[in-house]
Amino acid sequence: MSKKTVLGVLAAAIALAYAGSTWWAGNKVKSVYDNAFAELPEQTALVRVVERGYERGFLGAVSTVTLELGCPADAARPEASEDDDGEDAAPAPAKPLRLSFRDTIRHGPLAGGSLAAATIDSELRLDIKGQAEARKVFGDARPFSARTRVGFDGGYASEIALAPGQFVDEDRTRVSWQGAQLRVRVDGARTEAHYELALPGFEAADLRNGVNLKMGKLGARADLDIRHGWMLATGKSTGRLEALEFTATGRKADPDAAPARPFPAIVLQGLDAASDATIENGLYAGTATFKGTGSVGATRIDDFEMVSSMRRIDVGAYRKLAEIWTRSAAANGCIRGGKASQAALRALLDRVAPDLKTMASHGPEIGLDRLRLEIDGQHAEFSYSAAMAGVTEEDLQLPGSALMLKRGVLKADARLPVKWIEKIAGTASGDQAASPEMAALMIEQFEQQGYLKRAGDDVTSQVEFSGGQLKLIGKPVELPAK
């Protein structure tokens, strides 16, 4: 066989192999789209696929989809029954929003200049009216863009961007943002996910009442295990917000009206957030921490920290409960109108009751482990928790309310500096120089009544409900008769 013949056969083989790879990549990508849109209606009652198209070629494809966001029109307001007097009827929810997207897909193995099963460029499709409205908000910039690289194992990496913009509703509302970027990476087995979010700045204002919320640069990232689904993702997440400012001048729309008293400005700075979640022996546990500094009016907050947690959450029962809840039109506020809405919610609660009881049998607990505030070198602490404890098989036969009364445990603790009480008493009485003796007398009266205890330079209090008994600082309190 001649050299030319060999090279020809080799070139043909390479071309055939490439064509086969491209054909396989096209099938793989289409399968991903088909599965994703088939599963979407099962995930939430607030998103529906109303129109979809997929035009496939050899080297690429074009996917179009129109999504409807919000309550379904046919579930928004049921017909009133004969015994529904209409007095509790509520207005129908807002009209669903429709958004259309176009994906331009390039099949691999050399897709868009990179080695991948496919690359996908996504864009938001707008009609003539929508384009005019978008120009008012985004100018000449493209409002939304996304580029996704699909790996040969079915995993993907996406880069999504929202352009800077500003929305103004006459003299009532103004909302502006400096853009947003999101990077997401998910492996082919759908077990691991990573994301990074960047939001340079955001501001919202109620122009009529002089209320303004301003947010500085926000960044967040996470490495997650999603084998149990996004709602039960485990792993670590971190985030940082440079500043958050809330002001309310109390200005009214009527220029002749007397100005309202300004609300103290709230400024938070250097806000750090972190969360960590695990699943062991079928039980989910997670902790979240939020801390920073700031001020309220003229009062400087030297430091604050908030730690919350949940423990012993049964994974199987929680997943079922969450799926039922997110798919329910009633839970998402889509069924309105007096007794019909109440009946739908009762039916929903009856449906999730078995899963709630399954969760109760594992002794679940949620709470605020610590809220610590430090001002002028002194600090206050607050905490609370809600749990189920010692639930037996016999207990699970009880109605939900009876089970809560028998096995529910609620605890709350507080510690407050006496100096703060003196300042609060002075502010309430209009005498900023309220004497320590006045505060001491007030503390003594509450201590005699059993509401708090003096502990050096602080006062403390504790409330607990367990075993059907309410206690205040360890002493039983008689509950009102039924």
CSV table of C-alpha atoms in Angstrom, one decimal:
chain,number,residue,atom,x,y,z
A,1,MET,CA,0.0,0.0,0.0
A,2,SER,CA,1.4,3.4,-1.0
A,3,LYS,CA,2.2,6.1,1.4
A,4,LYS,CA,-0.5,8.3,-0.2
A,5,THR,CA,-3.0,5.6,0.3
A,6,VAL,CA,-2.1,5.1,3.9
A,7,LEU,CA,-2.4,8.8,4.6
A,8,GLY,CA,-5.8,8.9,2.8
A,9,VAL,CA,-7.1,6.0,4.9
A,10,LEU,CA,-5.7,7.6,8.1
A,11,ALA,CA,-7.4,11.0,7.2
A,12,ALA,CA,-10.7,9.1,6.5
A,13,ALA,CA,-10.4,7.3,9.8
A,14,ILE,CA,-9.8,10.6,11.7
A,15,ALA,CA,-12.7,12.2,9.9
A,16,LEU,CA,-15.0,9.3,10.7
A,17,ALA,CA,-13.9,9.3,14.3
A,18,TYR,CA,-14.5,13.0,14.6
A,19,ALA,CA,-17.9,12.7,12.9
A,20,GLY,CA,-18.8,9.9,15.4
A,21,SER,CA,-17.7,12.0,18.3
A,22,THR,CA,-19.7,14.9,17.1
A,23,TRP,CA,-22.8,12.8,16.6
A,24,TRP,CA,-22.3,11.3,20.1
A,25,ALA,CA,-21.8,14.8,21.6
A,26,GLY,CA,-25.0,16.0,19.9
A,27,ASN,CA,-27.0,13.1,21.4
A,28,LYS,CA,-25.5,13.7,24.8
A,29,VAL,CA,-26.4,17.4,24.9
A,30,LYS,CA,-29.9,16.9,23.6
A,31,SER,CA,-30.4,14.2,26.3
A,32,VAL,CA,-29.3,16.7,29.0
A,33,TYR,CA,-31.8,19.3,27.7
A,34,ASP,CA,-34.6,16.8,27.5
A,35,ASN,CA,-34.1,15.6,31.1
A,36,ALA,CA,-33.7,19.0,32.5
A,37,PHE,CA,-36.9,20.4,31.1
A,38,ALA,CA,-38.8,17.2,31.9
A,39,GLU,CA,-37.8,17.5,35.6
A,40,LEU,CA,-38.4,21.2,35.9
A,41,PRO,CA,-42.2,21.1,36.5
A,42,GLU,CA,-41.6,18.5,39.2
A,43,GLN,CA,-39.4,20.8,41.2
A,44,THR,CA,-41.6,23.8,41.9
A,45,ALA,CA,-45.1,25.1,41.3
A,46,LEU,CA,-43.7,28.5,40.3
A,47,VAL,CA,-41.9,27.6,37.1
A,48,ARG,CA,-43.4,26.0,34.0
A,49,VAL,CA,-42.2,25.3,30.4
A,50,VAL,CA,-44.8,26.8,28.1
A,51,GLU,CA,-43.0,26.6,24.8
A,52,ARG,CA,-39.9,24.7,23.7
A,53,GLY,CA,-38.0,24.1,20.5
A,54,TYR,CA,-34.8,22.2,19.6
A,55,GLU,CA,-33.3,22.4,16.1
A,56,ARG,CA,-30.4,20.0,15.7
A,57,GLY,CA,-27.7,20.1,13.0
A,58,PHE,CA,-24.5,18.1,12.7
A,59,LEU,CA,-22.1,20.6,14.1
A,60,GLY,CA,-24.5,22.3,16.5
A,61,ALA,CA,-28.1,23.0,17.6
A,62,VAL,CA,-30.3,25.8,18.7
A,63,SER,CA,-32.5,25.4,21.8
A,64,THR,CA,-35.3,27.9,22.6
A,65,VAL,CA,-37.5,27.8,25.6
A,66,THR,CA,-40.2,30.1,27.2
A,67,LEU,CA,-40.6,29.8,30.9
A,68,GLU,CA,-43.5,31.1,32.9
A,69,LEU,CA,-42.7,32.3,36.4
A,70,GLY,CA,-45.3,32.8,39.2
A,71,CYS,CA,-48.6,31.2,40.1
A,72,PRO,CA,-50.4,29.4,37.3
A,73,ALA,CA,-53.3,31.4,36.0
A,74,ASP,CA,-55.8,28.5,36.5
A,75,ALA,CA,-54.7,28.0,40.1
A,76,ALA,CA,-54.6,31.7,41.1
A,77,ARG,CA,-58.2,32.0,42.3
A,78,PRO,CA,-60.5,29.0,42.5
A,79,GLU,CA,-64.3,29.4,42.1
A,80,ALA,CA,-66.0,30.2,45.4
A,81,SER,CA,-68.0,27.3,46.9
A,82,GLU,CA,-71.6,27.7,47.9
A,83,ASP,CA,-70.7,28.0,51.6
A,84,ASP,CA,-68.0,30.6,51.0
A,85,ASP,CA,-69.3,34.0,51.9
A,86,GLY,CA,-66.5,35.7,50.1
A,87,GLU,CA,-65.5,37.8,53.1
A,88,ASP,CA,-62.0,36.2,53.3
A,89,ALA,CA,-61.5,36.4,49.5
A,90,ALA,CA,-58.0,37.7,48.6
A,91,PRO,CA,-57.0,39.4,45.4
A,92,ALA,CA,-55.5,37.2,42.7
A,93,PRO,CA,-51.7,37.0,42.5
A,94,ALA,CA,-49.8,39.0,40.0
A,95,LYS,CA,-49.9,37.8,36.4
A,96,PRO,CA,-47.2,35.2,35.6
A,97,LEU,CA,-44.0,36.6,34.0
A,98,ARG,CA,-42.8,34.9,30.8
A,99,LEU,CA,-39.1,34.8,29.8
A,100,SER,CA,-37.7,33.3,26.7
A,101,PHE,CA,-34.1,32.1,26.2
A,102,ARG,CA,-32.1,31.0,23.2
A,103,ASP,CA,-29.1,28.7,23.4
A,104,THR,CA,-26.6,28.4,20.6
A,105,ILE,CA,-25.0,25.0,20.9
A,106,ARG,CA,-21.7,23.9,19.3
A,107,HIS,CA,-21.0,20.2,19.3
A,108,GLY,CA,-17.6,18.8,20.3
A,109,PRO,CA,-15.1,17.3,20.5
A,110,LEU,CA,-13.7,20.7,19.4
A,111,ALA,CA,-16.5,23.0,20.4
A,112,GLY,CA,-15.9,26.7,20.2
A,113,GLY,CA,-12.2,26.3,20.1
A,114,SER,CA,-12.0,24.1,23.2
A,115,LEU,CA,-12.0,20.4,23.9
A,116,ALA,CA,-15.5,19.7,25.1
A,117,ALA,CA,-18.7,17.8,24.4
A,118,ALA,CA,-20.3,21.1,23.6
A,119,THR,CA,-20.2,24.8,24.4
A,120,ILE,CA,-23.5,26.8,24.8
A,121,ASP,CA,-24.0,30.5,24.5
A,122,SER,CA,-27.3,31.6,26.1
A,123,GLU,CA,-29.2,34.9,25.7
A,124,LEU,CA,-32.4,36.4,26.8
A,125,ARG,CA,-34.9,36.9,24.0
A,126,LEU,CA,-37.1,40.0,24.0
A,127,ASP,CA,-39.8,41.2,21.7
A,128,ILE,CA,-39.8,44.8,20.4
A,129,LYS,CA,-41.6,46.1,23.5
A,130,GLY,CA,-39.3,44.2,25.8
A,131,GLN,CA,-36.2,45.5,24.0
A,132,ALA,CA,-37.4,49.1,24.5
A,133,GLU,CA,-38.0,48.4,28.2
A,134,ALA,CA,-34.6,46.8,28.5
A,135,ARG,CA,-32.9,49.8,27.0
A,136,LYS,CA,-34.4,52.0,29.7
A,137,VAL,CA,-32.8,49.8,32.4
A,138,PHE,CA,-29.5,48.5,30.8
A,139,GLY,CA,-28.8,51.0,28.0
A,140,ASP,CA,-27.1,49.4,25.0
A,141,ALA,CA,-25.6,46.6,27.1
A,142,ARG,CA,-26.9,43.0,26.7
A,143,PRO,CA,-29.0,42.4,29.9
A,144,PHE,CA,-28.0,38.8,30.4
A,145,SER,CA,-25.4,36.4,29.0
A,146,ALA,CA,-24.2,33.0,29.8
A,147,ARG,CA,-21.6,30.6,28.4
A,148,THR,CA,-21.5,26.9,29.4
A,149,ARG,CA,-18.9,24.3,28.7
A,150,VAL,CA,-20.2,20.7,28.8
A,151,GLY,CA,-17.7,18.0,29.5
A,152,PHE,CA,-17.6,14.5,28.0
A,153,ASP,CA,-18.8,13.1,31.4
A,154,GLY,CA,-21.9,15.3,31.3
A,155,GLY,CA,-20.5,17.8,33.8
A,156,TYR,CA,-20.6,21.5,33.1
A,157,ALA,CA,-19.2,24.8,34.0
A,158,SER,CA,-21.1,28.0,33.4
A,159,GLU,CA,-20.3,31.7,33.6
A,160,ILE,CA,-23.3,33.9,33.9
A,161,ALA,CA,-23.4,37.7,33.8
A,162,LEU,CA,-26.0,40.4,34.5
A,163,ALA,CA,-25.2,43.8,33.1
A,164,PRO,CA,-25.3,47.0,35.3
A,165,GLY,CA,-28.6,48.8,35.3
A,166,GLN,CA,-31.1,51.1,36.9
A,167,PHE,CA,-34.8,50.9,37.2
A,168,VAL,CA,-36.9,54.0,38.1
A,169,ASP,CA,-40.6,54.0,38.7
A,170,GLU,CA,-41.4,57.7,38.3
A,171,ASP,CA,-40.9,59.4,41.7
A,172,ARG,CA,-41.7,56.3,43.8
A,173,THR,CA,-38.9,53.7,43.5
A,174,ARG,CA,-35.3,53.5,42.3
A,175,VAL,CA,-33.3,50.3,42.1
A,176,SER,CA,-29.7,50.2,40.7
A,177,TRP,CA,-27.0,47.6,40.6
A,178,GLN,CA,-23.5,47.4,39.2
A,179,GLY,CA,-23.9,44.1,37.5
A,180,ALA,CA,-23.4,40.5,38.8
A,181,GLN,CA,-21.3,37.5,37.9
A,182,LEU,CA,-21.9,33.9,38.8
A,183,ARG,CA,-19.6,30.9,38.0
A,184,VAL,CA,-21.0,27.4,38.6
A,185,ARG,CA,-19.3,24.0,38.1
A,186,VAL,CA,-21.1,20.7,38.5
A,187,ASP,CA,-19.5,17.2,37.9
A,188,GLY,CA,-21.0,14.6,35.6
A,189,ALA,CA,-22.3,12.4,38.4
A,190,ARG,CA,-24.2,15.4,39.9
A,191,THR,CA,-22.5,14.8,43.3
A,192,GLU,CA,-20.2,17.9,43.6
A,193,ALA,CA,-20.8,21.5,42.8
A,194,HIS,CA,-18.8,24.7,43.2
A,195,TYR,CA,-20.0,28.3,42.8
A,196,GLU,CA,-18.6,31.8,43.0
A,197,LEU,CA,-20.8,34.9,43.1
A,198,ALA,CA,-19.7,38.6,42.8
A,199,LEU,CA,-22.1,41.5,43.1
A,200,PRO,CA,-20.2,44.8,43.0
A,201,GLY,CA,-23.0,47.0,44.4
A,202,PHE,CA,-26.7,47.4,44.9
A,203,GLU,CA,-29.0,50.2,46.0
A,204,ALA,CA,-32.8,50.5,46.4
A,205,ALA,CA,-34.8,53.5,47.5
A,206,ASP,CA,-38.4,54.3,48.3
A,207,LEU,CA,-38.4,57.9,47.1
A,208,ARG,CA,-41.7,58.8,48.6
A,209,ASN,CA,-40.8,57.9,52.2
A,210,GLY,CA,-37.1,58.6,52.1
A,211,VAL,CA,-36.1,55.0,52.7
A,212,ASN,CA,-32.8,53.8,51.2
A,213,LEU,CA,-30.9,50.5,51.3
A,214,LYS,CA,-27.3,50.5,50.0
A,215,MET,CA,-25.1,47.4,49.7
A,216,GLY,CA,-21.4,47.4,49.0
A,217,LYS,CA,-19.4,44.7,47.2
A,218,LEU,CA,-20.6,41.2,47.9
A,219,GLY,CA,-18.6,38.0,47.2
A,220,ALA,CA,-19.5,34.4,48.0
A,221,ARG,CA,-18.2,30.9,47.2
A,222,ALA,CA,-19.0,27.3,48.1
A,223,ASP,CA,-17.8,23.7,47.6
A,224,LEU,CA,-20.8,21.4,48.0
A,225,ASP,CA,-21.8,17.8,47.9
A,226,ILE,CA,-25.2,17.7,46.2
A,227,ARG,CA,-25.8,14.0,46.0
A,228,HIS,CA,-28.9,14.4,48.2
A,229,GLY,CA,-30.1,17.4,46.2
A,230,TRP,CA,-29.5,21.2,46.4
A,231,MET,CA,-31.9,21.5,49.4
A,232,LEU,CA,-29.7,19.1,51.4
A,233,ALA,CA,-26.3,20.2,50.0
A,234,THR,CA,-23.4,19.7,52.4
A,235,GLY,CA,-20.0,21.3,52.5
A,236,LYS,CA,-18.6,24.7,53.3
A,237,SER,CA,-19.7,28.2,52.1
A,238,THR,CA,-18.2,31.6,52.7
A,239,GLY,CA,-19.2,35.1,51.9
A,240,ARG,CA,-18.2,38.7,52.6
A,241,LEU,CA,-20.2,41.9,52.3
A,242,GLU,CA,-18.2,45.1,52.6
A,243,ALA,CA,-21.0,47.3,53.8
A,244,LEU,CA,-24.7,47.5,54.3
A,245,GLU,CA,-26.5,50.8,55.0
A,246,PHE,CA,-30.1,51.5,55.8
A,247,THR,CA,-31.5,55.0,56.3
A,248,ALA,CA,-35.0,56.3,56.6
A,249,THR,CA,-35.5,60.1,56.7
A,250,GLY,CA,-39.3,59.8,57.2
A,251,ARG,CA,-40.0,62.2,54.3
A,252,LYS,CA,-43.6,62.0,53.2
A,253,ALA,CA,-45.2,62.3,49.8
A,254,ASP,CA,-47.3,65.3,50.9
A,255,PRO,CA,-44.9,68.3,51.0
A,256,ASP,CA,-47.3,70.1,53.4
A,257,ALA,CA,-47.3,67.3,56.0
A,258,ALA,CA,-45.1,67.6,59.1
A,259,PRO,CA,-41.9,65.6,58.7
A,260,ALA,CA,-41.8,62.3,60.6
A,261,ARG,CA,-39.0,61.6,63.1
A,262,PRO,CA,-36.0,60.2,61.3
A,263,PHE,CA,-35.2,56.5,62.0
A,264,PRO,CA,-31.6,56.0,63.2
A,265,ALA,CA,-29.3,55.0,60.4
A,266,ILE,CA,-28.1,51.4,60.5
A,267,VAL,CA,-24.6,50.8,59.1
A,268,LEU,CA,-22.9,47.4,59.1
A,269,GLN,CA,-19.4,46.9,57.9
A,270,GLY,CA,-17.0,44.0,57.2
A,271,LEU,CA,-19.7,41.4,57.2
A,272,ASP,CA,-18.4,37.8,57.1
A,273,ALA,CA,-20.6,34.8,56.7
A,274,ALA,CA,-19.7,31.1,56.8
A,275,SER,CA,-21.7,27.9,56.8
A,276,ASP,CA,-20.8,24.2,57.2
A,277,ALA,CA,-23.2,21.3,56.8
A,278,THR,CA,-22.8,17.5,57.1
A,279,ILE,CA,-24.9,14.3,56.8
A,280,GLU,CA,-24.1,11.4,59.1
A,281,ASN,CA,-26.2,8.3,59.6
A,282,GLY,CA,-29.0,9.8,57.5
A,283,LEU,CA,-29.2,12.9,59.7
A,284,TYR,CA,-28.4,16.5,58.5
A,285,ALA,CA,-26.6,19.1,60.6
A,286,GLY,CA,-25.6,22.6,59.7
A,287,THR,CA,-24.1,25.7,61.3
A,288,ALA,CA,-24.1,29.3,60.0
A,289,THR,CA,-22.0,32.2,61.3
A,290,PHE,CA,-22.5,35.9,60.6
A,291,LYS,CA,-20.3,38.6,62.1
A,292,GLY,CA,-19.1,42.2,61.6
A,293,THR,CA,-19.1,45.7,63.0
A,294,GLY,CA,-21.3,48.7,62.6
A,295,SER,CA,-23.5,51.4,64.2
A,296,VAL,CA,-27.1,52.3,64.9
A,297,GLY,CA,-27.4,56.1,64.9
A,298,ALA,CA,-24.7,57.5,67.1
A,299,THR,CA,-24.1,54.2,68.9
A,300,ARG,CA,-21.1,52.3,67.7
A,301,ILE,CA,-21.2,48.5,67.6
A,302,ASP,CA,-17.7,47.3,68.2
A,303,ASP,CA,-18.4,43.7,67.3
A,304,PHE,CA,-21.4,41.4,66.7
A,305,GLU,CA,-21.6,37.7,66.0
A,306,MET,CA,-24.6,35.5,65.2
A,307,VAL,CA,-24.3,31.7,65.2
A,308,SER,CA,-27.4,29.6,64.2
A,309,SER,CA,-27.7,25.8,63.7
A,310,MET,CA,-29.9,22.9,63.0
A,311,ARG,CA,-29.2,19.3,64.1
A,312,ARG,CA,-30.6,15.8,63.7
A,313,ILE,CA,-32.8,16.5,60.6
A,314,ASP,CA,-33.9,13.2,59.0
A,315,VAL,CA,-32.7,13.4,55.4
A,316,GLY,CA,-35.4,11.2,53.8
A,317,ALA,CA,-38.3,12.8,55.6
A,318,TYR,CA,-37.0,16.3,55.0
A,319,ARG,CA,-36.5,15.7,51.3
A,320,LYS,CA,-40.1,14.4,50.9
A,321,LEU,CA,-41.5,17.3,52.9
A,322,ALA,CA,-39.5,19.9,50.9
A,323,GLU,CA,-40.6,18.3,47.5
A,324,ILE,CA,-44.2,18.3,48.5
A,325,TRP,CA,-44.0,21.9,49.8
A,326,THR,CA,-42.2,23.4,46.8
A,327,ARG,CA,-44.6,21.6,44.3
A,328,SER,CA,-47.7,22.8,46.2
A,329,ALA,CA,-49.7,25.6,44.7
A,330,ALA,CA,-51.2,26.3,48.2
A,331,ALA,CA,-47.8,26.5,49.9
A,332,ASN,CA,-46.6,29.0,47.3
A,333,GLY,CA,-49.6,31.3,47.8
A,334,CYS,CA,-51.2,30.4,44.5
A,335,ILE,CA,-54.6,29.3,45.9
A,336,ARG,CA,-56.5,32.3,47.3
A,337,GLY,CA,-60.1,33.0,48.2
A,338,GLY,CA,-61.4,32.3,51.7
A,339,LYS,CA,-62.4,28.8,52.6
A,340,ALA,CA,-60.9,27.3,49.5
A,341,SER,CA,-57.4,28.5,50.5
A,342,GLN,CA,-57.8,27.3,54.1
A,343,ALA,CA,-59.0,23.9,52.9
A,344,ALA,CA,-56.0,23.5,50.5
A,345,LEU,CA,-53.6,24.4,53.3
A,346,ARG,CA,-55.2,21.9,55.7
A,347,ALA,CA,-55.0,19.2,53.1
A,348,LEU,CA,-51.3,20.1,52.6
A,349,LEU,CA,-50.5,19.9,56.3
A,350,ASP,CA,-52.3,16.5,56.5
A,351,ARG,CA,-50.2,15.3,53.7
A,352,VAL,CA,-46.9,16.3,55.3
A,353,ALA,CA,-47.8,15.3,58.8
A,354,PRO,CA,-46.3,11.8,58.5
A,355,ASP,CA,-43.0,13.2,57.4
A,356,LEU,CA,-43.0,15.8,60.2
A,357,LYS,CA,-43.6,13.0,62.7
A,358,THR,CA,-40.7,10.9,61.2
A,359,MET,CA,-38.5,13.9,61.7
A,360,ALA,CA,-39.7,14.4,65.3
A,361,SER,CA,-38.7,10.8,66.2
A,362,HIS,CA,-35.0,11.8,65.7
A,363,GLY,CA,-35.1,14.7,68.1
A,364,PRO,CA,-34.5,17.6,65.6
A,365,GLU,CA,-33.3,20.9,66.9
A,366,ILE,CA,-33.0,24.4,65.5
A,367,GLY,CA,-31.9,27.6,67.1
A,368,LEU,CA,-29.8,30.7,67.5
A,369,ASP,CA,-26.8,29.4,69.4
A,370,ARG,CA,-25.4,32.8,70.1
A,371,LEU,CA,-26.1,36.5,69.3
A,372,ARG,CA,-23.4,38.6,70.8
A,373,LEU,CA,-23.2,42.4,70.7
A,374,GLU,CA,-20.3,44.4,72.0
A,375,ILE,CA,-20.6,48.2,72.7
A,376,ASP,CA,-18.2,50.3,74.6
A,377,GLY,CA,-16.3,47.3,75.9
A,378,GLN,CA,-19.4,45.6,77.3
A,379,HIS,CA,-21.4,42.8,75.6
A,380,ALA,CA,-24.8,41.3,75.6
A,381,GLU,CA,-25.7,37.7,74.6
A,382,PHE,CA,-28.9,36.1,73.5
A,383,SER,CA,-29.8,32.5,72.5
A,384,TYR,CA,-32.7,30.3,71.9
A,385,SER,CA,-33.5,26.7,70.7
A,386,ALA,CA,-36.5,24.7,69.7
A,387,ALA,CA,-36.4,20.9,69.7
A,388,MET,CA,-38.2,17.6,70.1
A,389,ALA,CA,-36.9,15.3,72.8
A,390,GLY,CA,-37.7,11.7,73.9
A,391,VAL,CA,-40.3,11.0,71.2
A,392,THR,CA,-41.6,7.4,71.4
A,393,GLU,CA,-43.6,5.2,69.0
A,394,GLU,CA,-46.6,5.8,71.2
A,395,ASP,CA,-46.1,9.5,71.1
A,396,LEU,CA,-46.2,9.4,67.3
A,397,GLN,CA,-49.9,8.4,67.5
A,398,LEU,CA,-50.8,11.7,69.1
A,399,PRO,CA,-52.1,14.7,67.1
A,400,GLY,CA,-49.4,17.2,66.1
A,401,SER,CA,-50.3,19.8,68.7
A,402,ALA,CA,-50.5,17.2,71.5
A,403,LEU,CA,-47.1,15.9,70.5
A,404,MET,CA,-45.5,19.3,70.5
A,405,LEU,CA,-46.9,20.0,74.1
A,406,LYS,CA,-45.6,16.7,75.4
A,407,ARG,CA,-42.2,16.4,73.7
A,408,GLY,CA,-41.5,20.0,72.5
A,409,VAL,CA,-38.6,21.8,74.2
A,410,LEU,CA,-38.1,25.6,74.0
A,411,LYS,CA,-35.2,27.4,75.6
A,412,ALA,CA,-34.2,31.1,75.6
A,413,ASP,CA,-31.3,32.8,77.5
A,414,ALA,CA,-30.3,36.5,77.8
A,415,ARG,CA,-27.5,38.4,79.4
A,416,LEU,CA,-27.5,42.2,79.4
A,417,PRO,CA,-25.1,44.8,81.0
A,418,VAL,CA,-26.6,46.9,83.7
A,419,LYS,CA,-25.1,50.0,82.1
A,420,TRP,CA,-27.2,49.4,79.0
A,421,ILE,CA,-30.3,49.2,81.2
A,422,GLU,CA,-29.4,52.5,82.8
A,423,LYS,CA,-29.1,54.1,79.3
A,424,ILE,CA,-32.4,52.5,78.1
A,425,ALA,CA,-34.2,53.8,81.2
A,426,GLY,CA,-32.8,57.3,80.7
A,427,THR,CA,-33.9,57.3,77.1
A,428,ALA,CA,-37.4,56.1,77.9
A,429,SER,CA,-37.8,58.7,80.7
A,430,GLY,CA,-36.3,61.5,78.6
A,431,ASP,CA,-33.6,61.9,81.2
A,432,GLN,CA,-30.3,60.9,79.5
A,433,ALA,CA,-28.6,61.1,82.9
A,434,ALA,CA,-30.9,58.6,84.6
A,435,SER,CA,-29.2,57.6,87.9
A,436,PRO,CA,-27.8,54.2,88.5
A,437,GLU,CA,-30.1,54.1,91.6
A,438,MET,CA,-33.2,54.3,89.4
A,439,ALA,CA,-32.0,51.4,87.2
A,440,ALA,CA,-31.0,49.4,90.3
A,441,LEU,CA,-34.5,49.9,91.8
A,442,MET,CA,-36.1,48.7,88.5
A,443,ILE,CA,-33.8,45.7,88.4
A,444,GLU,CA,-34.6,44.8,92.0
A,445,GLN,CA,-38.4,45.0,91.3
A,446,PHE,CA,-38.1,42.6,88.3
A,447,GLU,CA,-35.8,40.3,90.3
A,448,GLN,CA,-38.3,40.1,93.1
A,449,GLN,CA,-41.0,39.1,90.6
A,450,GLY,CA,-38.8,36.3,89.3
A,451,TYR,CA,-38.2,37.7,85.8
A,452,LEU,CA,-34.4,38.2,86.0
A,453,LYS,CA,-31.3,37.8,88.2
A,454,ARG,CA,-28.5,40.2,89.0
A,455,ALA,CA,-25.1,38.7,88.1
A,456,GLY,CA,-22.3,41.3,88.9
A,457,ASP,CA,-22.4,44.0,86.2
A,458,ASP,CA,-25.0,42.0,84.2
A,459,VAL,CA,-28.6,40.8,84.5
A,460,THR,CA,-29.6,37.4,83.2
A,461,SER,CA,-32.9,35.6,82.4
A,462,GLN,CA,-33.9,32.2,81.2
A,463,VAL,CA,-37.1,30.7,79.9
A,464,GLU,CA,-37.7,27.0,79.3
A,465,PHE,CA,-40.7,24.9,78.2
A,466,SER,CA,-40.3,21.2,78.4
A,467,GLY,CA,-42.5,18.2,79.4
A,468,GLY,CA,-45.5,20.5,79.2
A,469,GLN,CA,-44.1,22.7,81.9
A,470,LEU,CA,-43.0,26.4,81.6
A,471,LYS,CA,-40.2,27.6,83.8
A,472,LEU,CA,-38.7,31.1,84.3
A,473,ILE,CA,-35.2,31.1,85.7
A,474,GLY,CA,-35.7,27.5,86.9
A,475,LYS,CA,-39.0,28.1,88.7
A,476,PRO,CA,-42.3,26.6,87.4
A,477,VAL,CA,-44.9,29.0,86.0
A,478,GLU,CA,-48.6,28.2,86.0
A,479,LEU,CA,-49.9,28.1,82.4
A,480,PRO,CA,-53.4,29.7,81.7
A,481,ALA,CA,-56.2,27.2,81.9
A,482,LYS,CA,-57.5,26.0,78.6
